[in-house]
Amino acid sequence: MTRAALLVLADGRFPAGGHAHSGGAEEAVKAGRITGVTGLEAFLRGRLHTAGVVTAALAAAAAAGADPAELDAAADARTPSPALRLTARKLGRQLMRAARATWPSAELDALAGEFPAGAHQPVVLGLTARAAGLGAADAAYCAVYESVSGPATAVVRLLGLDPFAATGVLARLAPELDRVVDRAVSCGTAAPTQGVDVLPAASAPLLEIGAEVHAGWPVRLFAS
Amino acid sequence: MHLDHSHHGPAAVGADARRADGSRRALRIGLGGPVGSGKTATVAALCRALRDELSLAVVTNDIYTREDAEFLLREAVLPPERITAVETGACPHTAIRDDISANLEAVEDLEDEVGPLDLILVESGGDNLTATFSKGLVDAQVFVIDVAGGDDIPRKGGPGVTTADLLVVNKTDLAPYVGSDLARMAADAKAQRAELPVVFQSLRGEAGVADVAAWVRARIAAWTA
Ligand SMILES: Nc1nc2c(ncn2[C@@H]2O[C@H](COP(=O)(O)OP(=O)(O)OP(=O)(O)O)[C@@H](O)[C@H]2O)c(=O)[nH]1
Ligand SMILES: [Mg+2]
């Protein structure tokens, strides 16, 4: 295994479609819940401890060898909003393409065959980490970091926020990211033996509702 | 790159000339260029000119979702199932160059759903002079500028003007009103592009999109040869 593979996978420029998604930030900006750095930090913290920990645990579980189809069903059950389920599958399909081209693997091929319209993105992420020779904690780190860095970048674009200030928010959240990863890894690595019910099911109702609202807009900059 | 098609499931690499079932995929032509230069109008005119002889589809990459797609739908240049809009997260050039995954999904879905297709036109959201398409997404690209954007654009160059497989200088009907010197634009384009072709067109004029349509037909002939 190589540490540098983690950087390749975690890089925001890894071409897996994430750049067109705001993680709910576009809707939160429009609704006036994010107007500056303070609002961004509160939004990201909420996202980290709900969607963030759930996706990180799913990714860790997939990387630890849990059954991908069961994880995909577990992800569905943890995502009430149909718009968010669709987004997660689209992003999963896009990540699958990039992952198979980058780290060819029989497990990825099998998942692509089983889910031609896309499996949930964190499940694909976990298998991608395996294909890259990375472990459960690496997969969880990619997932939690993505859960906050994507919306932060989107808010920089949407509000013209100072990019240094937005990056500072991410740096301040880093210790919390570590703690979320610890929790995600302990649940995720238990999943192969104890089943998917050990995975967290934290939910942010406003993110789910906001995603449905956003999907109905006739004009928007981000896909979600 | 992983080009092995013996695995099941969708192909991993979008630039492959063959689809997973072994059939030849559609030729993909990208249209890029500055805001308002006439990309959508050119796409619409191409659809009208070619739809009786070719099986066509269009992908649009709007800055604001669906504006271009809705124009094409209103104009009824193609049935709605042949027009797809991709959302670009405020960054149209990223979606056509750095991270082409959403566009690849769109072209492959079109081929699955309404194929077989001969040609897919991919319109980029209006951007700047540096925006070009990835070779992983399109087989050839057209850069559309117009005479009203300033007759110094060919001289300024940039990747679009310099390297596109076809440069279209649109809205020549407006040249007298905006004081653009077409001869100078042609000379500058020639200097930037050497042997690469340039078309001057007015979609308001009689010939319309005919020269660009002829260029597309030649690309199709080469692709299917
Ligand atoms: N006079 C004149 N107007 C044209 C011509 N071609 C396009 N237009 C007009 O120019 C305007 C912009 O054309 P579009 O086709 O929407 O331009 P676009 O490049 O797709 O614009 P974006 O997608 O917003 O970047 C429209 O009002 C067209 O009708 C032309 O040859 N002559
Ligand atoms: Mg347009």
Coordinates of C-alpha atoms and ligand atoms in Angstrom, one line a residue:
Chain A
M1 CA 0.0 0.0 0.0
T2 CA 1.1 3.5 -0.7
R3 CA 0.2 6.6 1.3
A4 CA 0.3 8.7 -1.9
A5 CA -2.7 6.7 -3.3
L6 CA -4.7 8.4 -0.5
L7 CA -3.8 11.8 -1.8
V8 CA -4.8 10.8 -5.3
L9 CA -8.2 9.6 -4.1
A10 CA -8.8 12.5 -1.7
D11 CA -7.8 15.2 -4.2
G12 CA -10.7 17.5 -5.0
R13 CA -9.6 17.3 -8.6
F14 CA -10.0 13.5 -8.7
P15 CA -12.4 13.4 -11.8
A16 CA -15.4 11.8 -10.3
G17 CA -18.1 14.5 -10.8
G18 CA -18.1 16.1 -7.3
H19 CA -17.3 19.6 -8.5
A20 CA -20.9 20.0 -9.8
H21 CA -22.4 19.3 -6.4
S22 CA -22.8 21.6 -3.4
G23 CA -23.9 19.1 -0.7
G24 CA -27.0 21.2 0.0
A25 CA -25.0 24.5 0.3
E26 CA -26.7 26.1 -2.7
E27 CA -30.1 25.7 -1.2
A28 CA -28.9 26.8 2.3
V29 CA -27.3 29.9 0.7
K30 CA -30.6 30.7 -1.2
A31 CA -32.6 30.2 2.0
G32 CA -30.4 32.6 3.9
R33 CA -28.9 30.0 6.3
I34 CA -25.4 30.6 5.0
T35 CA -24.5 34.2 4.5
G36 CA -20.8 34.2 5.5
V37 CA -18.0 32.3 7.3
T38 CA -19.9 31.7 10.5
G39 CA -22.9 30.2 8.7
L40 CA -20.6 28.1 6.6
E41 CA -18.9 26.7 9.7
A42 CA -22.2 25.8 11.4
F43 CA -23.5 24.2 8.2
L44 CA -20.4 22.1 7.7
R45 CA -20.4 21.0 11.4
G46 CA -24.0 19.9 11.0
R47 CA -23.2 18.1 7.8
L48 CA -20.1 16.4 9.3
H49 CA -22.0 14.9 12.2
T50 CA -24.9 13.6 10.2
A51 CA -24.4 12.9 6.5
G52 CA -20.6 12.9 7.0
V53 CA -20.5 10.2 9.7
V54 CA -23.0 8.0 7.8
T55 CA -21.1 8.2 4.5
A56 CA -17.8 7.7 6.3
A57 CA -19.0 4.6 8.1
L58 CA -20.5 3.2 4.9
A59 CA -17.2 3.8 3.1
A60 CA -15.2 2.3 5.9
A61 CA -17.4 -0.8 6.0
A62 CA -17.0 -1.3 2.2
A63 CA -13.3 -0.9 2.5
A64 CA -13.3 -3.5 5.3
G65 CA -15.0 -6.0 3.1
A66 CA -18.7 -5.8 4.1
D67 CA -21.1 -6.9 1.3
P68 CA -21.6 -4.0 -1.1
A69 CA -25.2 -4.8 -1.9
E70 CA -26.1 -4.9 1.7
L71 CA -24.3 -1.6 2.3
D72 CA -26.1 -0.1 -0.7
A73 CA -29.5 -1.1 0.8
A74 CA -28.3 0.3 4.2
A75 CA -27.4 3.6 2.4
D76 CA -30.9 3.8 0.8
A77 CA -32.5 3.2 4.2
R78 CA -30.4 6.1 5.7
T79 CA -31.3 8.5 2.9
P80 CA -35.0 9.6 3.1
S81 CA -34.9 12.1 0.2
P82 CA -35.4 10.5 -3.2
A83 CA -33.4 13.4 -4.7
L84 CA -30.4 12.6 -2.5
R85 CA -30.6 8.9 -3.2
L86 CA -30.5 9.7 -6.9
T87 CA -27.6 12.1 -6.4
A88 CA -25.7 9.5 -4.4
R89 CA -26.2 6.9 -7.2
K90 CA -25.2 9.3 -9.9
L91 CA -22.0 10.2 -8.0
G92 CA -21.4 6.5 -7.3
R93 CA -21.6 5.8 -11.0
Q94 CA -19.2 8.6 -11.9
L95 CA -16.8 7.6 -9.2
M96 CA -17.0 4.0 -10.5
R97 CA -15.9 5.2 -13.9
A98 CA -12.9 7.1 -12.6
A99 CA -12.0 4.4 -10.1
R100 CA -12.0 1.5 -12.7
A101 CA -9.9 3.6 -15.1
T102 CA -7.5 4.5 -12.2
W103 CA -7.3 1.3 -10.1
P104 CA -8.6 -1.6 -12.2
S105 CA -10.1 -4.2 -9.9
A106 CA -12.4 -7.3 -10.2
E107 CA -14.4 -6.1 -7.2
L108 CA -15.2 -2.8 -8.9
D109 CA -16.1 -4.5 -12.1
A110 CA -18.4 -6.8 -10.2
L111 CA -20.1 -3.9 -8.5
A112 CA -20.5 -2.0 -11.8
G113 CA -22.1 -5.1 -13.3
E114 CA -24.5 -5.4 -10.3
F115 CA -25.4 -1.7 -10.2
P116 CA -25.3 -0.4 -13.8
A117 CA -27.2 2.8 -12.8
G118 CA -24.8 3.4 -9.9
A119 CA -24.4 2.2 -6.3
H120 CA -24.4 4.7 -3.5
Q121 CA -21.2 6.8 -3.7
P122 CA -19.7 5.9 -0.3
V123 CA -20.0 2.2 -1.1
V124 CA -18.1 2.7 -4.4
L125 CA -15.6 4.9 -2.5
G126 CA -14.9 2.1 0.0
L127 CA -14.3 -0.4 -2.8
T128 CA -12.2 2.1 -4.6
A129 CA -10.0 2.5 -1.5
R130 CA -9.6 -1.3 -1.4
A131 CA -8.6 -1.3 -5.1
A132 CA -6.1 1.4 -4.4
G133 CA -4.6 -0.7 -1.6
L134 CA -6.0 1.6 1.1
G135 CA -7.7 0.8 4.3
A136 CA -11.0 1.5 6.2
A137 CA -9.7 4.6 7.9
D138 CA -8.4 6.0 4.6
A139 CA -11.9 5.5 3.0
A140 CA -13.5 7.2 6.0
Y141 CA -11.1 10.1 5.8
C142 CA -11.9 10.6 2.1
A143 CA -15.7 10.5 2.8
V144 CA -15.6 12.9 5.8
Y145 CA -13.3 15.4 4.1
E146 CA -15.4 15.3 0.9
S147 CA -18.6 15.9 3.0
V148 CA -17.2 19.3 4.1
S149 CA -14.8 20.4 1.4
G150 CA -17.3 20.1 -1.4
P151 CA -19.8 22.5 0.2
A152 CA -17.0 24.8 1.3
T153 CA -15.8 25.2 -2.3
A154 CA -19.4 25.7 -3.5
V155 CA -20.0 28.5 -1.0
V156 CA -16.8 30.2 -2.1
R157 CA -18.3 30.2 -5.6
L158 CA -21.8 31.1 -4.6
L159 CA -21.1 33.9 -2.1
G160 CA -17.7 35.0 -3.4
L161 CA -16.5 34.1 0.1
D162 CA -12.8 34.7 0.8
P163 CA -11.2 31.4 -0.1
F164 CA -8.7 31.8 2.8
A165 CA -11.5 32.1 5.3
A166 CA -13.3 29.1 3.9
T167 CA -10.1 27.0 4.1
G168 CA -9.6 28.2 7.6
V169 CA -13.0 26.8 8.5
L170 CA -11.9 23.4 7.2
A171 CA -8.7 23.5 9.2
R172 CA -10.6 24.4 12.4
L173 CA -12.9 21.4 11.8
A174 CA -10.0 19.0 11.3
P175 CA -9.9 17.7 14.9
E176 CA -13.6 17.0 14.7
L177 CA -13.0 15.2 11.4
D178 CA -10.6 12.9 13.2
R179 CA -13.1 12.1 15.8
V180 CA -15.8 11.4 13.3
V181 CA -13.4 9.1 11.4
D182 CA -12.7 7.2 14.6
R183 CA -16.4 6.5 15.1
A184 CA -17.0 5.7 11.5
V185 CA -14.1 3.2 11.5
S186 CA -15.1 1.4 14.6
C187 CA -18.7 0.9 13.3
G188 CA -17.5 0.3 9.7
T189 CA -15.0 -2.4 10.6
A190 CA -17.5 -4.2 12.7
A191 CA -20.1 -4.3 9.9
P192 CA -18.5 -7.3 8.0
T193 CA -19.1 -9.6 11.1
Q194 CA -22.0 -7.9 12.9
G195 CA -24.0 -6.7 10.0
V196 CA -25.0 -3.3 8.6
D197 CA -27.2 -2.4 11.6
V198 CA -24.1 -1.3 13.5
L199 CA -23.6 1.6 11.1
P200 CA -24.8 5.0 12.3
A201 CA -28.1 6.4 11.0
A202 CA -27.7 10.1 11.9
S203 CA -29.9 12.3 9.7
A204 CA -30.2 16.0 9.0
P205 CA -33.9 16.6 8.2
L206 CA -33.2 20.1 6.8
L207 CA -30.6 18.7 4.4
E208 CA -33.1 16.1 3.2
I209 CA -35.9 18.7 2.8
G210 CA -33.5 21.2 1.2
A211 CA -32.4 18.6 -1.3
E212 CA -36.0 18.1 -2.4
V213 CA -36.6 21.8 -2.7
H214 CA -33.4 22.3 -4.6
A215 CA -34.2 19.5 -7.1
G216 CA -37.4 21.4 -7.9
W217 CA -35.8 24.6 -8.8
P218 CA -35.9 25.4 -12.5
V219 CA -32.6 27.3 -12.4
R220 CA -29.6 26.3 -10.3
L221 CA -25.8 26.3 -10.5
F222 CA -25.1 23.0 -8.8
A223 CA -26.6 19.6 -9.5
S224 CA -27.4 19.1 -5.8
Chain B
M1 CA -5.6 3.1 -19.2
H2 CA -7.8 0.1 -18.7
L3 CA -9.3 -0.7 -22.1
D4 CA -10.2 -4.3 -21.6
H5 CA -13.8 -5.0 -22.4
S6 CA -13.9 -8.6 -21.3
H7 CA -15.2 -7.5 -17.9
H8 CA -19.0 -7.2 -17.6
G9 CA -20.7 -3.9 -16.8
P10 CA -20.4 -0.6 -18.5
A11 CA -17.1 0.4 -20.2
A12 CA -14.6 2.1 -17.9
V13 CA -13.2 4.5 -20.4
G14 CA -15.5 6.8 -22.3
A15 CA -13.1 7.6 -25.2
D16 CA -13.2 4.1 -26.6
A17 CA -14.5 4.0 -30.1
R18 CA -16.5 0.9 -29.4
R19 CA -19.3 0.4 -26.9
A20 CA -19.4 -2.4 -24.4
D21 CA -21.4 -4.5 -26.9
G22 CA -18.7 -4.0 -29.6
S23 CA -20.7 -1.6 -31.8
R24 CA -19.3 1.7 -32.9
R25 CA -20.4 4.6 -30.7
A26 CA -21.6 7.9 -32.0
L27 CA -19.1 10.6 -33.2
R28 CA -19.0 13.3 -30.5
I29 CA -18.4 16.9 -31.5
G30 CA -18.0 19.6 -28.9
L31 CA -19.0 23.3 -29.5
G32 CA -17.4 25.8 -27.2
G33 CA -16.8 29.6 -27.2
P34 CA -17.6 32.8 -25.5
V35 CA -21.0 33.7 -24.0
G36 CA -23.6 34.5 -26.7
S37 CA -21.5 33.8 -29.7
G38 CA -24.1 31.6 -31.3
K39 CA -23.3 28.0 -30.0
T40 CA -26.9 27.1 -29.4
A41 CA -28.1 28.7 -32.6
T42 CA -25.5 26.8 -34.5
V43 CA -26.5 23.5 -32.7
A44 CA -30.1 24.2 -33.6
A45 CA -29.3 24.9 -37.2
L46 CA -27.1 21.8 -37.4
C47 CA -29.9 19.7 -36.1
R48 CA -32.3 21.0 -38.7
A49 CA -29.8 20.5 -41.5
L50 CA -28.7 17.0 -40.5
R51 CA -31.6 15.3 -38.7
D52 CA -33.1 13.7 -41.8
E53 CA -29.8 12.1 -42.7
L54 CA -28.3 11.3 -39.3
S55 CA -29.5 9.9 -36.0
L56 CA -28.6 12.9 -33.7
A57 CA -28.6 13.9 -30.0
V58 CA -27.5 17.0 -28.1
V59 CA -25.9 17.5 -24.6
T60 CA -25.9 21.0 -23.2
N61 CA -23.7 22.3 -20.4
D62 CA -25.5 25.4 -19.1
I63 CA -24.1 27.7 -16.6
Y64 CA -27.7 28.0 -15.4
T65 CA -29.3 24.7 -15.8
R66 CA -31.4 24.0 -18.9
E67 CA -31.5 27.4 -20.6
D68 CA -29.9 26.1 -23.8
A69 CA -31.8 22.8 -23.6
E70 CA -35.1 24.6 -23.2
F71 CA -34.3 26.8 -26.2
L72 CA -33.7 23.7 -28.3
L73 CA -36.9 22.1 -27.0
R74 CA -38.9 25.2 -27.7
E75 CA -37.5 25.3 -31.2
A76 CA -38.4 21.6 -31.5
V77 CA -35.1 20.9 -33.4
L78 CA -35.1 17.3 -32.0
P79 CA -37.5 15.2 -29.9
P80 CA -37.1 15.9 -26.2
E81 CA -35.6 12.5 -25.4
R82 CA -32.7 13.4 -27.6
I83 CA -31.7 16.5 -25.6
T84 CA -29.9 16.3 -22.2
A85 CA -28.7 19.0 -19.9
V86 CA -25.7 18.6 -17.7
E87 CA -25.3 20.8 -14.6
T88 CA -21.8 22.2 -14.2
G89 CA -21.6 23.7 -10.7
A90 CA -20.8 27.2 -11.8
C91 CA -17.7 26.0 -13.7
P92 CA -18.6 25.0 -17.3
H93 CA -15.0 24.4 -18.4
T94 CA -14.4 21.9 -15.6
A95 CA -17.3 19.8 -16.9
I96 CA -15.9 19.6 -20.4
R97 CA -12.2 19.4 -19.7
D98 CA -11.0 18.5 -16.1
D99 CA -13.8 16.3 -14.9
I100 CA -15.8 15.0 -17.8
S101 CA -17.6 12.3 -15.9
A102 CA -21.1 13.8 -15.9
N103 CA -20.9 14.5 -19.6
L104 CA -19.7 11.0 -20.4
E105 CA -22.7 9.6 -18.4
A106 CA -25.0 11.9 -20.5
V107 CA -23.6 10.8 -23.9
E108 CA -23.6 7.1 -22.9
D109 CA -27.2 7.4 -21.5
L110 CA -28.3 9.0 -24.7
E111 CA -26.8 6.1 -26.8
D112 CA -28.5 3.6 -24.5
E113 CA -31.9 5.2 -24.5
V114 CA -32.4 6.6 -28.0
G115 CA -29.5 5.0 -29.9
P116 CA -28.1 3.9 -32.1
L117 CA -26.8 7.4 -32.8
D118 CA -24.5 8.7 -35.5
L119 CA -23.7 12.0 -33.9
I120 CA -23.8 13.7 -30.5
L121 CA -23.3 17.4 -30.3
V122 CA -22.0 18.6 -26.9
E123 CA -22.5 22.3 -26.3
S124 CA -20.3 23.9 -23.6
G125 CA -21.7 26.7 -21.4
G126 CA -20.4 30.1 -22.7
D127 CA -17.0 30.5 -21.2
N128 CA -13.7 32.2 -22.0
L129 CA -11.1 31.9 -24.7
T130 CA -9.2 29.2 -22.8
A131 CA -12.0 26.7 -22.6
T132 CA -11.4 23.5 -24.6
F133 CA -12.9 20.0 -24.5
S134 CA -11.1 17.0 -23.3
K135 CA -10.2 14.4 -25.9
G136 CA -11.7 11.9 -23.5
L137 CA -15.1 13.4 -24.1
V138 CA -15.2 14.6 -27.8
D139 CA -13.6 13.5 -31.0
A140 CA -13.6 16.9 -32.5
Q141 CA -14.3 20.4 -31.4
V142 CA -15.7 23.6 -32.9
F143 CA -14.9 26.9 -31.4
V144 CA -17.6 29.6 -32.1
I145 CA -16.8 33.3 -31.8
D146 CA -18.7 36.2 -33.2
V147 CA -17.8 39.4 -35.0
A148 CA -19.6 41.4 -32.3
G149 CA -17.2 40.2 -29.5
G150 CA -14.4 42.3 -31.1
D151 CA -12.5 41.7 -34.3
D152 CA -9.3 41.2 -32.3
I153 CA -10.3 37.8 -30.8
P154 CA -8.6 35.8 -33.6
R155 CA -5.4 37.8 -33.0
K156 CA -5.5 37.2 -29.2
G157 CA -5.6 33.5 -29.9
G158 CA -5.9 31.2 -26.9
P159 CA -6.4 27.4 -27.0
G160 CA -10.0 27.6 -28.4
V161 CA -9.1 29.8 -31.3
T162 CA -5.8 28.2 -32.0
T163 CA -6.4 24.5 -31.6
A164 CA -10.1 23.8 -32.3
D165 CA -10.7 21.5 -35.2
L166 CA -13.0 24.2 -36.7
L167 CA -13.2 27.9 -35.9
V168 CA -16.5 29.5 -36.7
V169 CA -16.7 33.3 -36.9
N170 CA -20.5 33.8 -36.5
K171 CA -22.9 36.8 -37.0
T172 CA -21.0 38.1 -40.1
D173 CA -24.3 40.0 -40.8
L174 CA -23.5 42.3 -37.9
A175 CA -20.0 43.2 -39.0
P176 CA -21.0 46.5 -40.7
Y177 CA -22.8 47.6 -37.5
V178 CA -20.1 46.8 -35.1
G179 CA -17.2 47.9 -37.3
S180 CA -15.5 44.5 -37.4
D181 CA -13.0 43.9 -40.2
L182 CA -13.7 40.4 -41.5
A183 CA -10.6 40.4 -43.8
R184 CA -8.4 41.2 -40.8
M185 CA -10.2 38.5 -38.7
A186 CA -9.5 35.9 -41.5
A187 CA -5.8 36.9 -41.7
D188 CA -5.4 36.7 -37.9
A189 CA -7.1 33.4 -37.8
K190 CA -4.9 32.0 -40.6
A191 CA -1.8 33.2 -38.7
Q192 CA -3.0 31.5 -35.5
R193 CA -4.3 28.3 -37.1
A194 CA -2.1 27.6 -40.1
E195 CA -4.0 24.9 -42.1
L196 CA -6.9 24.3 -39.6
P197 CA -10.2 25.4 -41.2
V198 CA -12.2 28.6 -40.4
V199 CA -15.8 29.2 -41.4
F200 CA -17.4 32.7 -41.5
Q201 CA -21.1 32.4 -41.2
S202 CA -24.3 34.3 -40.6
L203 CA -27.2 32.2 -39.3
R204 CA -29.4 35.1 -40.5
G205 CA -28.2 34.7 -44.1
E206 CA -29.2 32.4 -46.8
A207 CA -26.3 29.9 -46.5
G208 CA -26.8 29.7 -42.7
V209 CA -25.0 26.7 -41.2
A210 CA -24.3 25.0 -44.6
D211 CA -20.4 25.2 -44.3
V212 CA -20.4 23.8 -40.8
A213 CA -22.8 21.1 -41.7
A214 CA -20.5 20.1 -44.6
W215 CA -17.6 19.9 -42.2
V216 CA -19.6 17.7 -39.8
R217 CA -20.6 15.4 -42.7
A218 CA -16.9 15.0 -43.6
R219 CA -16.0 14.2 -40.0
I220 CA -18.8 11.6 -39.9
A221 CA -17.6 10.1 -43.2
A222 CA -14.1 9.8 -41.7
W223 CA -15.4 8.3 -38.4
T224 CA -17.4 5.6 -40.1
A225 CA -14.9 4.8 -42.8
Ligands
LIG1 N1 -27.4 38.6 -36.0 C1 -27.1 37.4 -35.7 N2 -27.5 36.9 -34.5 C2 -27.2 35.7 -34.2 C3 -26.5 34.8 -35.1 N3 -26.3 33.6 -34.5 C4 -26.9 33.7 -33.3 N4 -27.4 34.9 -33.1 C5 -28.1 35.4 -31.9 O1 -27.2 35.6 -30.9 C6 -27.8 35.4 -29.6 C7 -27.0 34.4 -28.8 O2 -27.0 33.1 -29.5 P1 -26.9 31.7 -28.8 O3 -27.0 30.7 -29.8 O4 -27.9 31.6 -27.6 O5 -25.4 31.9 -28.2 P2 -24.6 30.8 -27.3 O6 -23.2 30.9 -27.7 O7 -25.3 29.5 -27.3 O8 -24.8 31.5 -25.9 P3 -24.5 30.9 -24.4 O9 -24.9 29.5 -24.4 O10 -25.3 31.8 -23.5 O11 -23.0 31.1 -24.2 C8 -29.2 34.9 -29.9 O12 -30.1 36.0 -29.7 C9 -29.1 34.5 -31.3 O13 -30.4 34.6 -32.0 C10 -26.1 35.3 -36.4 O14 -25.5 34.7 -37.2 N5 -26.5 36.6 -36.6
MG2 MG -25.9 28.4 -25.6

